[in-house]
Amino acid sequence: MSAQAGTVALSDHVCAEIDRWIEKFPEGQQRSAVLAALHAVQHETGGYLTPALMNAVADYLEMPPIQVYEVATFYSMFETKPVGRHSISVCTNISCMLRGADDIVAHIENRLGIRTGESTPDGKFYLKQEEECLAACCGAPMMMVDHRYHENLTPAAVDEVLDGLE
Amino acid sequence: MPEHDLVCFATRRFESEPWTLQNYLAVGGYQAWQKVLDGELDRAAIIEQVKASGLRGRGGAGFPTGLKHSFMPREAPVQKYLVCNSDESEPGTCHDREILRLNPHSLIEGMAISAYAMGATVAYNYIRGEFMDEPVPRFETALQEAYDAGWLGANVKGSGIDVDIHTFVGAGAYICGEETGLLESLEGKPGKPRFKPPFPAQHGLYGAPTTINNTQSLASIPTIIRKGPQWFVDIGVEGSSGTAIFSVSGHVEKPGNYELPLGIPFRELLEIAGGMQGGRELKAVIPGGSSVQVMPAANIVDLTMDFDTIKAAGSSLGTGAVVVMDETTCMVNMLRRISRFYYAESCGQCTPCREGTGWLYRVLTRIMEGSGTHADLDMLVDVANKIEGHTICALGDAAAWPVQSFLKHFRHEFEYMIDHGGRSIVSAPDAVAA
Ligand SMILES: Cc1cc2nc3c(=O)[nH]c(=O)nc-3n(C[C@H](O)[C@H](O)[C@H](O)COP(=O)(O)O)c2cc1C
Ligand code: SF4
Ligand code: FES
């Protein structure tokens, strides 16, 4: 990642979204909007951040690009490599583990023919390695697909969710 | 407990859209804030009431909320901030999400009252990024309703009081739940905790005096002000006032978030959660989220669920996340999963935490793969002891306590696995994992 990667134009929609966030912070603290900006950019452009996109965010928020890269790599919701269109995170933390999360992961790996951490060759699914508990422990086992929570999973319920994705 | 006594879940009784302003008003919502706006309670009086209620922080440490609020230089002529911690990421814990989804106005009212009491005109609610699909919009919609109804903004209802509340959305990092990591994140940086002192009440967000409170702590305040501190005291037990939401998960028939009086007997809590799944035997409980010490069944079944009792028994009520494990649970596997979490989530600033969490995870993995030795067990405890108390933030302690307690209470399971090439005691032919 470097400045040589150049930059790209942010869409009007993304700029408006970033501006909405900047307004929440005191004068001169627009850097506080960087997480929101990266969410917006990643959402609009296919699920991951390229150096050019991060540079554009840095320009927009008047931050050194390195500070944007640091943020992008620190937080687990940002992807800095190409990943499948639909992001699947199965919680395997303690409460979910006690209620069969590992079987859910195995079911998805079998169904998609990939291992956790990989994307399907057709670019449709990304099975993310989720380290955190997603705070739906009483609905264990659970997964998050494109930010939406699905609780009390069974293999059949997983199939239904995945079948419903474009 | 009678339904009308519920605090944070007061609106859960409404089947249709419990989160609306209309439903919140129907359970006495915004009456406390109205009292403040009417000048019936000044800053000092609000803080006195919160102190008198005995409310202790629900974010994990159980710190008295009123006392914390009194640390703010509330009359100092500088910008001050209140920040709500809705990062909810302690494994096992899922009640703040329910407050955001089902009773967001209780949090908004609690934030408004608390911000005013501490002389803060601006408050942020830091919500974890994974909540962006449902809890975030729910909270933002409620915020808009509150603004539209004139409960927030400049010169609220002509009182001369200014309070603005903003939403902030995180992006996935357990460490942002630590209050100074959270402030770094709010400033647009990686969420690496700060050295303390200075404490946030002196030097917090953007260098200004700041108080950070948990969602449930703040959402409890309107009811305390409305019904009076004594009402809250009377619900709980000595040292643990009021209700708390227990997230009961794991091997129970009805996992769920239950708002109950503190001091409820563990047996009753278990019964409310439907009892043990499949009628199996209780083996162990983690009573307050993955960071606290595990308790063998015998050590908890006769206790009451309050801060002092659980502390005296060698653990902590933490976040009120009660993780229930039955006789089929392999304790080595549990600890390994917990250790993986702290290893993955360490921010890496302190050597004992960064290196130590990796060691713990690798040694536990080695034991599960059948190549552990008995010396590894002493090493695990040794590494944990070297992390505990030697780091910038409490994540280090949180990584150490499970290791120390699992080995203290379930050492035989680790020894069995080492002696049997990685086989768990619970899969042994004559398995009785006592
Ligand atoms: C690693 C770590 C993670 C934490 N995560 C959370 C969290 O997700 N939510 C929370 O309210 N407090 C969390 N805390 C505790 C906060 O630092 C802080 O004590 C709390 O938000 C204060 O609120 P309270 O006084 O109302 O309890 C965490 C602490 C540590 C050390
Ligand atoms: S204890 Fe761990 S998580 Fe906390 S500041 Fe140190 S390295 Fe980071
Ligand atoms: S343990 Fe899976 S959501 Fe909390």
XYZ file of C-alpha atoms and ligand atoms in Angstrom:
643
model
C 0.000 0.000 0.000
C 1.457 3.322 -0.922
C 0.670 6.686 -2.343
C 1.726 5.332 -5.735
C -1.480 3.332 -5.748
C -3.120 6.630 -6.606
C -6.573 7.566 -5.664
C -10.090 7.331 -6.998
C -13.075 9.614 -6.912
C -15.535 8.909 -4.125
C -19.146 8.789 -5.211
C -21.554 11.566 -4.269
C -23.384 9.091 -2.107
C -20.254 8.181 -0.157
C -19.268 11.836 0.214
C -22.701 12.687 1.563
C -22.479 9.817 4.011
C -19.035 10.902 5.210
C -20.254 14.482 5.561
C -23.173 13.287 7.689
C -20.662 11.745 10.091
C -18.229 14.651 10.126
C -21.041 16.857 11.421
C -21.262 14.831 14.615
C -17.754 15.767 15.697
C -16.202 19.041 16.802
C -14.562 21.332 14.292
C -11.245 19.880 13.160
C -11.992 16.348 14.408
C -13.154 14.954 11.075
C -10.720 12.094 11.566
C -13.363 10.613 13.875
C -15.352 9.876 10.731
C -12.751 7.499 9.317
C -14.478 4.300 10.471
C -17.769 5.463 9.006
C -16.026 6.506 5.799
C -14.349 3.123 5.399
C -17.629 1.322 6.088
C -19.336 3.424 3.428
C -16.612 2.931 0.840
C -16.305 -0.786 1.465
C -20.054 -1.215 1.280
C -20.323 0.559 -2.040
C -17.382 -0.967 -3.814
C -17.718 -4.695 -3.505
C -16.758 -5.616 -0.007
C -13.090 -4.706 0.336
C -10.790 -1.720 0.505
C -8.133 -1.053 -2.114
C -5.173 1.269 -1.496
C -6.690 3.756 -3.932
C -9.925 3.827 -1.954
C -8.096 4.294 1.317
C -6.050 7.096 -0.227
C -9.252 8.771 -1.351
C -10.625 8.566 2.184
C -7.363 9.992 3.526
C -7.606 12.913 1.099
C -11.197 13.558 1.970
C -10.579 13.585 5.707
C -7.220 15.355 5.367
C -5.380 12.526 7.088
C -2.027 10.974 6.196
C -2.797 7.786 4.215
C -0.789 5.677 6.674
C -3.276 6.507 9.407
C -6.106 5.247 7.263
C -4.223 2.008 6.488
C -3.611 1.506 10.198
C -7.305 1.786 10.920
C -8.286 -0.412 7.986
C -6.014 -3.206 9.167
C -6.808 -2.898 12.881
C -10.547 -3.490 12.684
C -11.895 -6.883 11.713
C -14.834 -5.607 9.690
C -12.562 -4.072 7.072
C -11.174 -6.265 4.319
C -8.040 -5.215 2.531
C -7.957 -8.180 0.144
C -10.554 -9.286 -2.395
C -13.272 -11.429 -0.821
C -16.525 -12.999 -1.962
C -19.622 -10.809 -2.300
C -21.517 -12.287 0.621
C -19.671 -12.312 3.897
C -20.555 -15.099 6.319
C -19.312 -14.992 9.918
C -20.202 -17.899 12.144
C -19.656 -17.180 15.810
C -17.622 -19.964 17.364
C -17.102 -18.272 20.701
C -17.979 -20.034 23.936
C -21.770 -19.828 24.101
C -22.083 -20.748 20.448
C -19.477 -23.492 20.732
C -21.492 -25.062 23.551
C -24.498 -25.213 21.240
C -22.942 -26.685 18.148
C -21.254 -23.824 16.296
C -18.508 -26.124 15.056
C -21.086 -28.291 13.288
C -22.516 -25.205 11.629
C -19.071 -24.214 10.386
C -18.458 -27.742 9.097
C -21.797 -27.709 7.319
C -21.026 -24.435 5.566
C -17.509 -25.518 4.651
C -18.915 -28.695 3.104
C -21.653 -26.939 1.307
C -19.427 -24.262 -0.170
C -16.394 -26.474 -0.627
C -14.082 -23.998 1.054
C -12.350 -23.639 4.407
C -12.938 -20.880 6.902
C -11.060 -17.791 5.774
C -11.604 -18.519 2.064
C -13.951 -17.293 -0.645
C -15.694 -19.493 -3.193
C -14.015 -19.512 -6.628
C -17.086 -17.886 -8.206
C -16.625 -14.922 -5.853
C -20.058 -15.350 -4.343
C -19.322 -16.283 -0.721
C -16.673 -15.400 1.797
C -16.532 -17.528 4.946
C -14.833 -15.220 7.354
C -12.786 -16.352 10.321
C -14.684 -14.656 13.130
C -12.780 -14.310 16.378
C -15.257 -12.251 18.325
C -18.476 -13.150 20.055
C -21.198 -11.337 18.155
C -23.379 -10.655 21.186
C -26.272 -12.915 20.309
C -25.137 -15.668 22.669
C -28.644 -16.525 23.850
C -29.600 -17.300 20.248
C -26.651 -19.657 19.786
C -25.549 -20.955 17.430
C -25.645 -17.881 15.252
C -24.083 -16.340 12.198
C -23.943 -12.950 10.571
C -24.435 -12.790 6.826
C -23.846 -9.399 5.218
C -24.413 -7.777 8.640
C -27.718 -9.548 9.260
C -27.947 -11.829 12.283
C -29.392 -15.328 12.056
C -29.890 -17.081 15.369
C -30.785 -20.550 16.660
C -29.248 -22.093 13.567
C -29.627 -25.606 12.288
C -28.022 -26.869 9.069
C -31.417 -26.558 7.383
C -31.790 -22.973 8.554
C -28.320 -22.187 7.214
C -29.248 -23.668 3.839
C -32.336 -21.541 3.691
C -30.356 -18.352 4.323
C -27.662 -19.214 1.791
C -30.210 -20.328 -0.832
C -31.866 -16.945 -0.511
C -28.766 -14.999 -1.546
C -28.358 -13.720 -5.086
C -40.916 -10.290 39.928
C -43.933 -8.267 38.838
C -43.567 -6.982 35.322
C -44.025 -3.339 36.252
C -40.828 -3.485 38.244
C -38.648 -4.058 35.217
C -36.077 -1.365 34.582
C -34.158 -1.764 31.332
C -36.691 -4.136 29.800
C -39.769 -2.147 30.794
C -41.042 -1.974 27.222
C -40.561 -5.661 26.497
C -44.150 -6.241 27.613
C -45.432 -4.635 24.411
C -45.843 -7.215 21.727
C -45.852 -4.722 18.921
C -42.845 -2.459 18.412
C -41.724 -2.157 22.044
C -39.053 0.333 20.991
C -41.292 3.263 20.062
C -41.470 6.541 21.936
C -45.158 5.992 22.494
C -44.535 2.721 24.295
C -41.723 4.214 26.312
C -43.950 7.059 27.447
C -46.559 4.502 28.499
C -44.122 3.019 31.031
C -43.222 6.370 32.556
C -40.548 7.287 30.046
C -39.047 10.781 30.052
C -40.721 11.657 33.372
C -37.351 11.710 35.093
C -35.859 13.935 32.413
C -38.921 16.195 32.679
C -38.233 16.583 36.407
C -34.707 17.660 35.625
C -35.877 20.042 32.923
C -38.375 21.512 35.388
C -35.491 22.302 37.722
C -36.607 19.873 40.423
C -33.149 18.285 40.536
C -29.875 20.061 39.964
C -26.624 18.384 38.930
C -25.503 17.539 42.436
C -28.928 16.172 43.356
C -28.996 13.803 40.393
C -25.566 12.452 41.259
C -26.598 12.062 44.915
C -29.616 10.027 43.855
C -27.583 7.761 41.626
C -25.097 7.285 44.460
C -27.871 6.548 46.923
C -29.378 3.977 44.551
C -26.250 1.858 44.856
C -26.166 1.336 41.078
C -22.956 -0.403 40.093
C -21.620 -0.395 36.551
C -22.873 -3.230 34.391
C -19.896 -3.056 32.006
C -17.906 -5.634 33.934
C -16.106 -3.947 36.788
C -19.134 -3.119 38.961
C -17.833 0.337 39.764
C -20.398 2.552 41.575
C -21.955 4.737 38.890
C -22.806 7.732 41.068
C -19.276 7.880 42.421
C -17.884 7.752 38.895
C -20.140 10.626 37.870
C -18.953 12.651 40.856
C -15.360 12.492 39.551
C -16.205 14.747 36.639
C -15.302 18.424 37.041
C -18.944 19.187 36.324
C -18.808 22.930 36.855
C -15.510 23.487 34.995
C -16.043 25.834 32.054
C -14.720 23.405 29.433
C -16.339 21.032 26.980
C -17.067 17.702 28.667
C -18.333 14.445 27.199
C -20.374 11.434 28.151
C -19.729 8.289 26.159
C -21.938 5.242 26.282
C -20.199 1.936 25.782
C -22.414 -0.150 23.516
C -19.449 -2.078 22.179
C -20.847 -5.187 23.872
C -18.256 -7.778 23.077
C -17.483 -9.748 26.226
C -18.121 -13.351 25.168
C -21.422 -14.593 26.567
C -22.878 -11.102 26.898
C -25.822 -9.978 24.784
C -28.107 -7.753 26.843
C -27.026 -4.326 25.602
C -28.119 -5.394 22.143
C -31.559 -6.101 23.601
C -31.725 -2.670 25.217
C -30.783 -1.032 21.910
C -33.320 -3.073 19.996
C -36.208 -3.110 22.445
C -35.890 -0.118 24.743
C -33.584 2.429 23.131
C -35.347 5.387 24.721
C -34.356 4.251 28.196
C -30.760 4.641 27.124
C -31.389 8.006 25.481
C -33.101 9.325 28.589
C -30.356 7.922 30.815
C -27.702 9.516 28.636
C -29.480 12.882 28.679
C -29.839 12.904 32.462
C -26.279 11.733 33.076
C -24.740 14.111 30.557
C -26.515 17.015 32.191
C -25.508 15.884 35.680
C -21.849 15.867 34.677
C -21.991 19.156 32.818
C -21.591 17.505 29.422
C -23.541 18.928 26.511
C -22.472 16.266 24.047
C -22.766 12.506 24.367
C -21.781 9.702 22.003
C -23.107 6.199 21.937
C -20.331 3.915 20.693
C -22.111 0.911 19.169
C -20.164 -2.062 17.875
C -19.977 -2.264 14.095
C -21.616 -5.663 13.884
C -24.821 -4.080 15.184
C -25.203 -1.914 12.077
C -28.108 -3.785 10.565
C -30.632 -3.700 13.396
C -29.598 -2.165 16.758
C -27.966 0.906 15.172
C -30.972 1.939 13.072
C -33.253 1.196 16.019
C -31.229 3.529 18.211
C -30.998 6.197 15.505
C -34.731 6.087 14.878
C -35.353 6.512 18.597
C -32.894 9.388 18.670
C -34.782 11.077 15.862
C -38.069 10.550 17.702
C -36.550 12.101 20.816
C -35.300 15.124 18.870
C -38.643 15.511 17.099
C -40.442 15.427 20.444
C -38.127 18.095 21.798
C -36.349 15.930 24.381
C -32.884 16.704 23.013
C -31.018 19.575 21.420
C -30.341 23.153 22.424
C -32.307 24.668 25.287
C -34.427 21.540 25.736
C -38.066 22.546 26.276
C -36.974 26.017 27.299
C -34.988 24.726 30.289
C -31.725 26.313 29.292
C -30.200 22.809 29.184
C -28.347 21.706 26.043
C -27.819 18.023 25.291
C -26.897 16.478 21.974
C -26.564 12.735 21.518
C -24.784 11.161 18.555
C -24.381 7.601 17.388
C -20.960 6.193 16.599
C -20.412 2.877 14.861
C -17.329 0.742 15.489
C -15.774 -1.753 13.124
C -14.993 -4.953 15.000
C -12.427 -5.083 17.810
C -13.050 -6.409 21.317
C -10.466 -4.042 22.707
C -12.630 -1.050 21.787
C -14.840 -2.078 24.708
C -12.016 -1.043 27.030
C -12.853 2.539 27.788
C -9.669 4.217 26.618
C -9.402 1.954 23.578
C -12.925 3.096 22.852
C -11.912 6.759 23.079
C -9.030 6.176 20.670
C -11.450 4.523 18.279
C -13.881 7.402 18.611
C -11.029 9.709 17.645
C -10.537 7.724 14.449
C -7.528 5.668 15.501
C -6.798 2.005 16.156
C -8.400 1.136 19.503
C -5.238 0.820 21.563
C -5.837 1.501 25.257
C -4.142 4.478 26.873
C -1.928 4.542 29.917
C -3.785 5.650 33.046
C -3.439 8.118 34.716
C -4.546 10.488 33.436
C -8.035 9.079 33.763
C -10.738 9.967 31.241
C -12.514 12.200 33.779
C -9.499 14.511 33.461
C -8.258 13.732 29.984
C -10.688 11.807 27.824
C -12.199 12.298 24.387
C -10.198 14.923 22.435
C -8.382 15.581 25.712
C -11.559 16.784 27.434
C -13.084 15.434 30.678
C -15.084 12.343 29.729
C -17.048 9.634 31.472
C -17.652 6.244 29.908
C -20.547 4.114 31.068
C -22.072 0.896 29.927
C -25.431 0.821 28.117
C -27.278 -0.983 30.877
C -25.849 1.286 33.582
C -27.138 4.369 31.791
C -30.479 2.811 30.845
C -31.133 2.096 34.538
C -30.874 5.738 35.575
C -34.253 7.123 34.413
C -36.172 4.604 36.504
C -33.962 5.298 39.513
C -34.685 9.016 39.273
C -38.380 8.492 38.603
C -39.040 5.983 41.386
C -36.390 7.172 43.796
C -33.131 5.518 44.818
C -34.676 3.598 47.715
C -36.976 1.743 45.337
C -33.915 0.478 43.499
C -32.087 -0.420 46.706
C -35.077 -2.426 47.909
C -35.135 -4.604 44.804
C -31.645 -5.965 45.252
C -29.484 -7.035 48.147
C -26.811 -5.361 50.248
C -24.047 -4.164 47.941
C -25.974 -5.040 44.770
C -28.971 -2.812 44.193
C -31.657 -3.185 41.614
C -32.204 -5.485 38.718
C -29.618 -6.708 36.282
C -30.027 -8.441 32.988
C -28.528 -11.908 33.079
C -27.589 -13.324 29.693
C -27.954 -17.026 30.367
C -26.366 -19.095 27.606
C -24.928 -22.517 26.974
C -26.450 -25.769 28.148
C -29.823 -24.602 29.408
C -33.243 -25.322 27.950
C -34.189 -21.672 27.490
C -31.170 -19.462 26.923
C -32.197 -15.841 27.186
C -31.790 -12.383 28.634
C -33.596 -12.202 31.942
C -33.906 -8.997 33.925
C -34.053 -10.040 37.571
C -33.263 -8.671 41.007
C -29.618 -8.921 41.912
C -29.157 -11.468 44.645
C -31.444 -14.007 43.025
C -30.355 -17.539 43.946
C -28.410 -19.250 41.194
C -30.808 -22.194 41.314
C -33.727 -19.916 40.607
C -31.931 -18.299 37.711
C -31.190 -21.714 36.263
C -34.816 -22.688 36.649
C -35.987 -19.499 34.913
C -33.671 -20.421 32.054
C -35.526 -23.721 31.775
C -33.075 -25.841 33.741
C -30.279 -27.938 32.325
C -30.558 -28.910 28.683
C -31.779 -32.483 28.339
C -31.783 -32.816 32.117
C -28.026 -33.359 32.164
C -25.776 -32.571 35.130
C -24.363 -29.120 35.683
C -20.586 -29.159 35.554
C -19.437 -25.566 35.657
C -20.505 -21.957 35.258
C -18.728 -18.853 34.057
C -20.801 -16.292 35.955
C -19.850 -12.998 34.294
C -18.500 -13.345 30.773
C -15.438 -15.178 29.491
C -13.016 -12.876 31.325
C -13.978 -14.065 34.797
C -12.998 -17.181 36.712
C -14.860 -20.402 36.001
C -16.730 -21.950 38.937
C -17.339 -25.681 39.396
C -21.018 -26.506 39.916
C -20.599 -27.237 43.612
C -19.135 -23.779 44.205
C -22.060 -21.871 42.728
C -25.292 -23.860 43.074
C -26.045 -22.615 46.567
C -24.991 -19.004 46.012
C -26.916 -15.868 45.194
C -26.101 -13.852 42.087
C -24.746 -10.576 43.399
C -21.402 -8.813 43.184
C -20.115 -9.519 46.688
C -21.216 -13.149 46.933
C -19.675 -14.163 43.628
C -16.518 -12.226 44.413
C -16.167 -13.929 47.787
C -16.461 -17.267 45.996
C -13.475 -16.463 43.809
C -15.042 -15.145 40.639
C -16.927 -12.079 39.499
C -20.402 -11.141 38.378
C -18.700 -9.253 35.528
C -21.240 -8.457 32.836
C -23.889 -10.837 34.186
C -23.255 -13.241 31.324
C -23.883 -16.649 32.838
C -22.393 -19.392 30.687
C -23.679 -22.785 31.739
C -21.744 -25.968 30.988
C -23.006 -29.498 31.471
C -21.170 -32.746 32.144
C -20.407 -33.311 28.456
C -18.237 -30.194 28.230
C -14.513 -30.648 27.718
C -12.874 -28.016 29.885
C -9.614 -28.150 27.958
C -11.445 -27.332 24.763
C -13.334 -24.509 26.483
C -10.157 -22.940 27.795
C -8.441 -23.283 24.462
C -11.287 -21.434 22.756
C -11.190 -18.699 25.365
C -7.442 -18.346 24.984
C -7.730 -18.129 21.219
C -10.051 -15.200 21.690
C -7.689 -13.184 23.887
C -4.773 -14.008 21.629
C -6.691 -12.770 18.595
C -7.970 -9.644 20.325
C -4.808 -8.474 22.129
C -3.906 -5.098 20.667
C -0.239 -5.957 20.947
C 1.018 -2.925 22.851
C 2.245 -4.779 25.958
C 4.762 -7.582 25.624
C 3.294 -9.808 28.388
C -0.135 -9.698 26.761
C 0.964 -9.917 23.127
C 3.437 -12.751 23.699
C 1.748 -14.406 26.652
C -1.653 -14.850 25.021
C 0.045 -16.517 22.058
C 1.905 -18.901 24.361
C -1.249 -19.822 26.206
C -3.086 -20.598 23.012
C -0.239 -22.580 21.485
C 0.351 -24.671 24.590
C -3.349 -25.454 24.923
C -3.463 -26.420 21.255
C -0.484 -28.686 21.747
C -2.227 -30.403 24.663
C -5.341 -30.978 22.571
C -3.262 -32.358 19.740
C -1.829 -34.953 22.092
C 1.692 -33.626 22.487
C 1.342 -31.823 25.806
C 3.412 -32.604 28.869
C 2.693 -32.243 32.554
C 5.248 -29.446 32.723
C 3.025 -27.526 30.295
C 0.405 -27.160 33.005
C 2.736 -25.349 35.351
C 3.948 -23.282 32.447
C 0.399 -22.207 31.593
C -0.146 -20.943 35.108
C 3.270 -19.331 35.138
C 2.612 -17.464 31.889
C -0.820 -16.383 33.143
C 0.709 -15.087 36.381
C 3.244 -13.107 34.398
C 0.526 -11.443 32.349
C -1.808 -10.654 35.242
C -1.262 -7.166 36.607
C 1.559 -6.373 34.182
C -0.260 -4.749 31.321
C -1.747 -1.416 30.285
C -5.317 -2.617 30.285
C -7.396 -5.342 31.872
C -7.432 -7.547 28.777
C -4.261 -9.066 30.141
C -5.987 -10.011 33.400
C -8.957 -11.272 31.416
C -6.649 -13.614 29.520
C -5.002 -14.827 32.728
C -7.985 -15.478 34.990
C -9.602 -18.203 32.901
C -6.295 -20.079 32.661
C -5.651 -19.874 36.391
C -9.177 -20.910 37.328
C -9.653 -23.693 34.784
C -6.393 -25.234 35.949
C -7.235 -24.758 39.582
C -10.601 -26.463 39.352
C -10.259 -28.852 36.417
C -6.592 -29.782 36.385
C -7.492 -33.460 36.234
C -9.070 -32.948 32.811
C -5.845 -31.473 31.481
C -3.816 -34.244 33.061
C -6.110 -36.896 31.629
C -5.720 -35.458 28.154
C -1.940 -35.314 28.438
C -1.846 -38.918 29.640
C -4.177 -40.129 26.909
C -2.645 -38.606 23.821
C -5.127 -35.802 23.446
C -8.311 -37.679 24.297
C -10.756 -35.729 26.384
C -11.980 -37.060 29.685
C -15.559 -36.533 28.512
C -15.089 -38.906 25.595
C -13.561 -41.607 27.785
C -15.508 -44.905 27.782
C -16.509 -44.612 31.440
C -16.688 -40.837 31.330
C -17.733 -39.220 34.524
C -16.195 -35.809 34.321
C -16.453 -34.965 37.955
C -10.836 -5.777 27.188
C -12.015 -5.064 27.756
C -13.217 -5.074 27.077
C -14.328 -4.405 27.588
N -15.499 -4.451 26.890
C -16.569 -3.771 27.364
C -17.798 -3.757 26.630
O -17.917 -4.369 25.567
N -18.827 -3.045 27.149
C -18.719 -2.346 28.323
O -19.664 -1.693 28.725
N -17.581 -2.357 29.028
C -16.507 -3.033 28.577
N -15.339 -3.000 29.292
C -15.295 -2.192 30.521
C -15.027 -0.729 30.192
O -13.631 -0.505 30.157
C -15.617 0.216 31.232
O -15.148 -0.165 32.489
C -17.129 0.234 31.283
O -17.664 0.525 30.025
C -17.582 1.255 32.280
O -18.975 1.275 32.375
P -19.729 1.058 33.743
O -18.973 1.808 34.814
O -21.073 1.619 33.507
O -19.731 -0.396 34.004
C -14.226 -3.691 28.806
C -13.015 -3.697 29.495
C -11.923 -4.380 28.986
C -10.646 -4.355 29.755
S -3.129 -5.624 27.943
Fe -3.172 -6.460 25.877
S -4.970 -5.514 24.946
Fe -4.500 -4.282 26.790
S -3.177 -2.650 26.049
Fe -1.815 -4.317 26.641
S -1.484 -5.520 24.744
Fe -3.259 -4.190 24.423
S -20.773 -16.616 21.877
Fe -21.651 -16.585 19.904
S -22.753 -14.733 19.880
Fe -21.751 -14.694 21.822
